Amino acid sequence: MQVSTATRNAGRPDDRQLATLDFRIQDPAAVPGYSRDRPDIRLEPTIIGHYDLRPTGGRKRLQEEPYFWCCHCQKDNHWSGFVVTNQGGRSYSVGKDCATSHYGVEFSRTRRNFADLTSRQGVLERLERIHAGAPLLNAEMSRILQGQALAAIDMKRKEIEKANPNAAYLLSTAANSGVDLYEDVQVRDAAAERKRADRLGDRDPKTPIWRSERSRLGPLEGAALVRTQFDCRDRLIALRSATQKANAAWRDDTNRLTTGELTKLVKKVEEAHAQAKAGLAEYSQATAFFSPRNLDRISRWAAGRRDFSIVVTDRGFAFRSPDEEDVRIMPVEIDPIPELSDFGPDVASMPVAPTSSVIPHCATGNVR
């Protein structure tokens, strides 16, 4: 496989090749050129993979699962570590902590380069899953955006806005922010009554003193019905845009991008995907806006308003204004909203590539 100039400068395999490699080595002794000798510390080491042979049960399983060979200790002394090679072409297994003891503090740079390489590989795997899952995901988003459910919710929201713009604005503000609704209640002010009694003595009329207090009602249920910021449509469109940018990067030469830039693209898609799924779940619960508990909640919330009140009716509710007739709002009916597909399995559940696919000297130099 031909390697681009950007790749050579970074000292790593081409990204398409890197995405096919697996650095988790199941049997270090099976790596070509494996040696049990102690490597020459004057030859710069290169990490070609890592192994973790720890059995379930840990040290209690030492008799059944003995430690693996460490080139530094020159005995079976570890379960996890690195397979390294050098200019001599031999490969060695060394415990993850013993590696620094053997090679010195300079090994930290080698270890950091290997970590950067595996990190980039992980981002490429995530990007590849996004690319592979994009056609199905785009088809699903198109069906949802053009479907009956979102259209019905949009129409009901516009109906509420037309019926009472101010009430709709206040409800949407609560829905957008997720804050609880409150009602103003009158409670006896015992402290004020005591102060009055101390001041007036026998002349105290002993009449109740009332004060206004805000009482928490809880959040809106079915809040998606009146949400006007970053609603389900906005989230689906944001996901489509993020996916298109990630796909463009995949189709182009990813070697031109740093690992940080690739990670930013991938995270943008993953975050947008999670937001879109959450938005769909909210829309699926939009009919809860008309539940008896929520209608009681919004009617109590509106009781302190001067320009409107909300009256619960047989099936829905009505806006009541001082100088206008009641405007009834009936419940919305929507078709089930399908869920979005995921992009694919997690990296940890993907099949492990054979050890022979690991390319020596791939962790040298600085990885971008």
XYZ file of C-alpha atoms in Angstrom:
368
model
C 0.000 0.000 0.000
C 1.339 3.388 -0.978
C 1.951 5.782 1.883
C 1.258 9.476 1.526
C 3.800 12.173 2.326
C 1.748 13.251 5.332
C 1.842 9.700 6.662
C 5.592 9.310 6.212
C 6.195 12.564 8.022
C 4.057 11.352 10.914
C 5.934 8.030 11.117
C 2.842 5.814 11.039
C 0.999 3.534 8.612
C -1.479 4.895 6.110
C -4.876 5.357 7.783
C -6.595 2.728 5.622
C -3.926 0.247 6.673
C -3.985 1.390 10.290
C -7.734 0.784 10.507
C -7.220 -2.913 9.655
C -4.575 -3.593 12.309
C -5.088 -4.944 15.792
C -2.500 -4.242 18.468
C -4.030 -6.564 21.065
C -1.721 -9.558 20.934
C -3.250 -12.781 22.204
C -0.049 -14.855 22.149
C 3.144 -12.763 22.352
C 5.335 -15.849 21.887
C 3.771 -16.394 18.441
C 4.970 -13.041 17.112
C 7.595 -13.572 14.362
C 11.162 -13.252 15.677
C 10.112 -13.679 19.311
C 13.044 -14.010 21.723
C 13.317 -14.651 25.459
C 16.667 -12.854 25.652
C 17.188 -9.520 27.363
C 17.204 -6.850 24.583
C 20.072 -4.416 24.158
C 19.049 -1.131 25.783
C 21.238 0.755 23.293
C 18.814 -0.175 20.497
C 15.714 2.042 20.468
C 12.585 -0.037 21.152
C 9.380 0.155 19.169
C 6.081 -1.084 20.588
C 4.257 -3.317 18.103
C 1.431 -4.404 20.392
C 0.194 -4.944 23.916
C -1.064 -8.024 25.713
C -3.250 -8.629 28.753
C -3.397 -12.258 29.841
C -4.889 -11.676 33.292
C -7.354 -14.479 34.102
C -10.605 -13.994 35.968
C -9.757 -14.350 39.629
C -6.359 -12.655 39.463
C -3.560 -13.967 41.682
C -5.703 -16.835 42.939
C -5.349 -18.360 39.471
C -1.528 -18.285 39.382
C -1.198 -22.058 39.491
C -3.625 -22.589 36.622
C -2.574 -19.462 34.690
C 1.091 -18.651 35.448
C 2.624 -15.290 34.647
C 4.084 -14.643 31.202
C 7.744 -14.124 30.355
C 9.310 -10.709 30.895
C 12.535 -9.973 29.029
C 13.618 -7.585 31.779
C 12.952 -9.903 34.727
C 14.089 -12.981 32.727
C 11.290 -15.056 34.176
C 7.523 -15.472 34.064
C 6.676 -12.378 36.047
C 3.745 -10.506 34.491
C 0.326 -10.946 32.879
C 0.200 -7.687 30.957
C 2.750 -5.674 29.042
C 4.108 -4.764 25.615
C 5.673 -6.594 22.704
C 8.597 -4.514 21.475
C 11.069 -4.801 18.644
C 14.249 -2.991 17.670
C 16.672 -2.529 14.781
C 17.883 -6.105 15.281
C 14.543 -7.450 14.090
C 13.796 -9.529 17.209
C 10.653 -9.096 19.324
C 10.385 -9.271 23.096
C 7.652 -9.318 25.759
C 8.164 -6.955 28.658
C 5.938 -6.047 31.590
C 4.264 -2.663 31.296
C 6.125 -1.318 34.347
C 9.373 -3.175 33.707
C 9.646 -1.583 30.264
C 10.601 1.739 31.818
C 12.964 0.026 34.249
C 14.717 -1.690 31.352
C 14.864 1.102 28.779
C 14.844 4.155 31.047
C 12.755 7.294 31.066
C 13.040 7.617 27.269
C 10.595 4.729 26.984
C 7.817 7.133 27.991
C 8.091 8.741 24.546
C 7.795 5.334 22.852
C 4.822 4.489 25.008
C 3.184 7.831 24.251
C 3.662 7.333 20.505
C 2.035 3.910 20.725
C -0.874 5.323 22.741
C -1.337 8.047 20.100
C -1.344 5.410 17.384
C -3.952 3.226 19.076
C -6.020 6.318 19.829
C -6.012 7.281 16.148
C -6.953 3.741 15.185
C -9.918 3.883 17.555
C -11.121 7.147 16.017
C -10.771 5.673 12.520
C -12.857 2.661 13.550
C -15.586 4.966 14.848
C -15.415 7.031 11.661
C -15.703 3.900 9.533
C -18.808 2.793 11.452
C -20.358 6.210 10.854
C -19.608 5.940 7.143
C -21.043 2.410 6.935
C -24.202 3.297 8.865
C -24.898 6.628 7.170
C -27.091 5.355 4.263
C -29.558 3.574 6.580
C -29.515 6.433 9.070
C -30.191 9.048 6.384
C -33.116 7.009 5.063
C -34.578 6.733 8.564
C -34.188 10.466 9.201
C -35.934 11.297 5.916
C -38.898 9.060 6.796
C -39.198 10.601 10.245
C -38.911 14.189 9.017
C -41.596 13.575 6.382
C -43.791 11.421 8.631
C -47.182 12.087 10.188
C -46.014 12.241 13.805
C -43.774 15.297 13.525
C -46.297 17.053 11.277
C -49.100 16.464 13.800
C -47.014 17.849 16.661
C -46.010 20.891 14.588
C -49.656 21.603 13.766
C -50.757 21.277 17.385
C -47.951 23.611 18.518
C -49.050 26.222 15.959
C -52.649 25.810 17.127
C -51.611 26.588 20.708
C -49.535 29.562 19.566
C -52.460 30.978 17.622
C -54.938 30.410 20.450
C -52.916 32.413 22.986
C -49.488 33.702 21.899
C -48.431 34.848 25.374
C -49.346 31.579 27.076
C -47.661 29.622 24.291
C -44.505 31.700 24.696
C -44.370 31.125 28.466
C -45.016 27.391 28.092
C -42.370 27.061 25.382
C -39.883 28.936 27.583
C -40.450 26.357 30.322
C -40.168 23.518 27.791
C -36.965 24.861 26.239
C -35.229 25.355 29.588
C -36.635 22.304 31.366
C -37.405 24.336 34.498
C -40.250 23.440 36.834
C -43.585 25.210 36.789
C -44.611 27.121 39.890
C -47.810 28.439 41.382
C -48.259 31.335 43.795
C -50.043 30.305 46.993
C -51.101 32.336 50.045
C -49.771 31.114 53.387
C -50.112 32.415 56.933
C -47.149 34.581 57.959
C -46.748 33.527 61.585
C -43.564 35.551 62.049
C -45.278 38.757 60.919
C -48.228 38.056 63.221
C -45.914 37.605 66.220
C -44.114 40.867 65.465
C -47.472 42.665 65.252
C -48.588 41.161 68.560
C -45.360 42.226 70.281
C -45.778 45.741 68.908
C -49.516 46.221 69.611
C -50.000 44.121 72.715
C -53.697 44.113 73.733
C -54.537 46.194 70.656
C -53.513 43.326 68.333
C -56.552 42.540 66.120
C -55.319 38.936 65.745
C -56.404 38.859 62.104
C -54.362 36.566 59.790
C -51.456 38.025 57.877
C -50.927 36.352 54.549
C -47.894 36.239 52.293
C -47.394 34.953 48.790
C -45.132 31.919 48.363
C -44.014 30.082 45.256
C -44.793 26.372 45.277
C -43.047 23.968 42.911
C -45.411 22.057 40.607
C -42.839 20.080 38.669
C -41.763 20.104 35.003
C -44.023 20.055 31.987
C -44.928 16.583 30.841
C -44.927 16.064 27.086
C -42.837 19.238 26.838
C -41.815 18.429 23.253
C -45.289 19.546 22.163
C -44.466 23.198 22.918
C -40.663 23.140 22.530
C -39.496 25.793 20.072
C -35.704 25.589 20.454
C -33.542 22.648 19.420
C -36.560 20.458 18.885
C -36.593 17.074 17.186
C -36.381 18.488 13.660
C -33.407 20.675 14.586
C -31.612 17.682 16.111
C -32.182 15.457 13.092
C -30.931 18.175 10.757
C -27.866 18.698 12.976
C -27.170 14.951 12.867
C -27.498 14.885 9.086
C -25.056 17.790 8.750
C -22.503 16.242 11.137
C -22.729 12.895 9.341
C -22.170 14.517 5.957
C -19.003 16.239 7.218
C -17.680 12.999 8.714
C -18.391 11.113 5.484
C -16.629 13.776 3.450
C -13.544 13.329 5.641
C -13.710 9.547 5.224
C -13.998 9.754 1.447
C -11.116 12.219 1.309
C -7.620 11.447 2.610
C -7.922 11.186 6.398
C -4.120 11.257 6.580
C -4.364 15.000 6.015
C -6.205 15.442 9.323
C -4.739 15.256 12.799
C -6.143 12.791 15.310
C -7.643 15.720 17.185
C -9.474 16.916 14.073
C -10.790 13.423 13.352
C -11.899 13.031 16.949
C -13.788 16.321 16.790
C -15.664 15.185 13.670
C -16.546 11.823 15.183
C -17.649 13.266 18.530
C -19.836 15.769 16.719
C -21.693 12.930 15.017
C -21.936 10.800 18.161
C -23.225 13.692 20.251
C -25.709 14.701 17.533
C -26.861 11.084 17.264
C -27.491 10.895 21.022
C -29.317 14.241 20.945
C -31.473 13.129 18.023
C -32.439 9.881 19.767
C -33.296 11.844 22.914
C -35.380 14.248 20.832
C -37.312 11.389 19.240
C -37.957 9.893 22.668
C -39.311 13.268 23.826
C -41.569 13.540 20.790
C -42.880 10.028 21.424
C -44.070 11.293 24.824
C -45.646 14.493 23.471
C -49.176 13.198 24.071
C -48.416 13.245 27.824
C -48.953 17.014 27.622
C -52.688 16.206 27.789
C -52.435 13.843 30.765
C -54.747 14.773 33.678
C -51.769 15.439 35.945
C -50.100 17.801 33.460
C -53.338 19.633 32.648
C -53.928 20.173 36.365
C -50.336 21.390 36.647
C -50.592 23.988 33.865
C -54.015 25.187 35.048
C -52.605 25.837 38.527
C -49.527 27.489 36.986
C -51.756 29.834 34.966
C -54.034 30.728 37.882
C -51.902 33.719 38.857
C -51.828 35.218 35.344
C -53.815 38.368 34.667
C -54.191 38.048 30.903
C -55.194 34.388 30.639
C -56.106 31.269 32.548
C -56.217 27.612 31.568
C -59.334 25.570 32.193
C -59.307 21.776 32.065
C -62.103 20.423 29.845
C -63.511 16.947 29.264
C -60.651 15.828 27.006
C -58.268 18.735 26.695
C -58.058 22.298 27.974
C -59.147 25.804 27.043
C -57.477 29.195 27.137
C -59.670 31.758 28.846
C -58.957 35.463 28.345
C -60.716 38.374 30.070
C -62.277 39.837 26.917
C -62.398 36.827 24.585
C -64.218 33.526 24.246
C -62.597 30.327 25.413
C -60.385 28.619 22.850
C -60.440 24.839 23.229
C -57.377 22.709 22.538
C -57.960 18.991 21.977
C -55.319 16.266 22.467
C -52.914 15.440 19.643
C -52.842 11.977 18.119
C -49.596 10.738 16.567
C -48.326 7.594 14.912
C -45.513 5.728 16.665
C -42.138 7.347 15.969
C -39.432 4.841 14.950
C -36.071 4.820 16.677
C -32.849 5.698 14.893
C -30.381 2.921 14.146
C -27.035 2.851 15.887
C -23.818 3.074 13.887
C -22.501 -0.365 14.785
C -20.786 -2.402 17.497
C -18.390 -0.915 19.979
C -14.698 -1.299 19.330
C -14.402 -3.779 22.199
C -16.911 -6.143 20.568
C -15.274 -6.151 17.136
C -13.418 -9.334 16.075
C -9.716 -9.446 16.895
C -7.386 -9.464 13.900
C -4.629 -12.097 13.774
C -1.325 -11.180 15.384
C 0.467 -11.399 12.043
C -1.380 -8.289 10.866
C 0.635 -6.124 13.247
C 3.259 -4.172 11.321
C 6.589 -3.625 13.122
C 7.985 -0.119 13.535
C 4.532 1.448 13.310
C 4.820 3.328 16.605
C 8.011 5.195 15.872
C 8.194 8.952 15.393
C 5.516 11.429 16.370
C 1.922 10.536 15.625
C -0.270 13.488 14.727
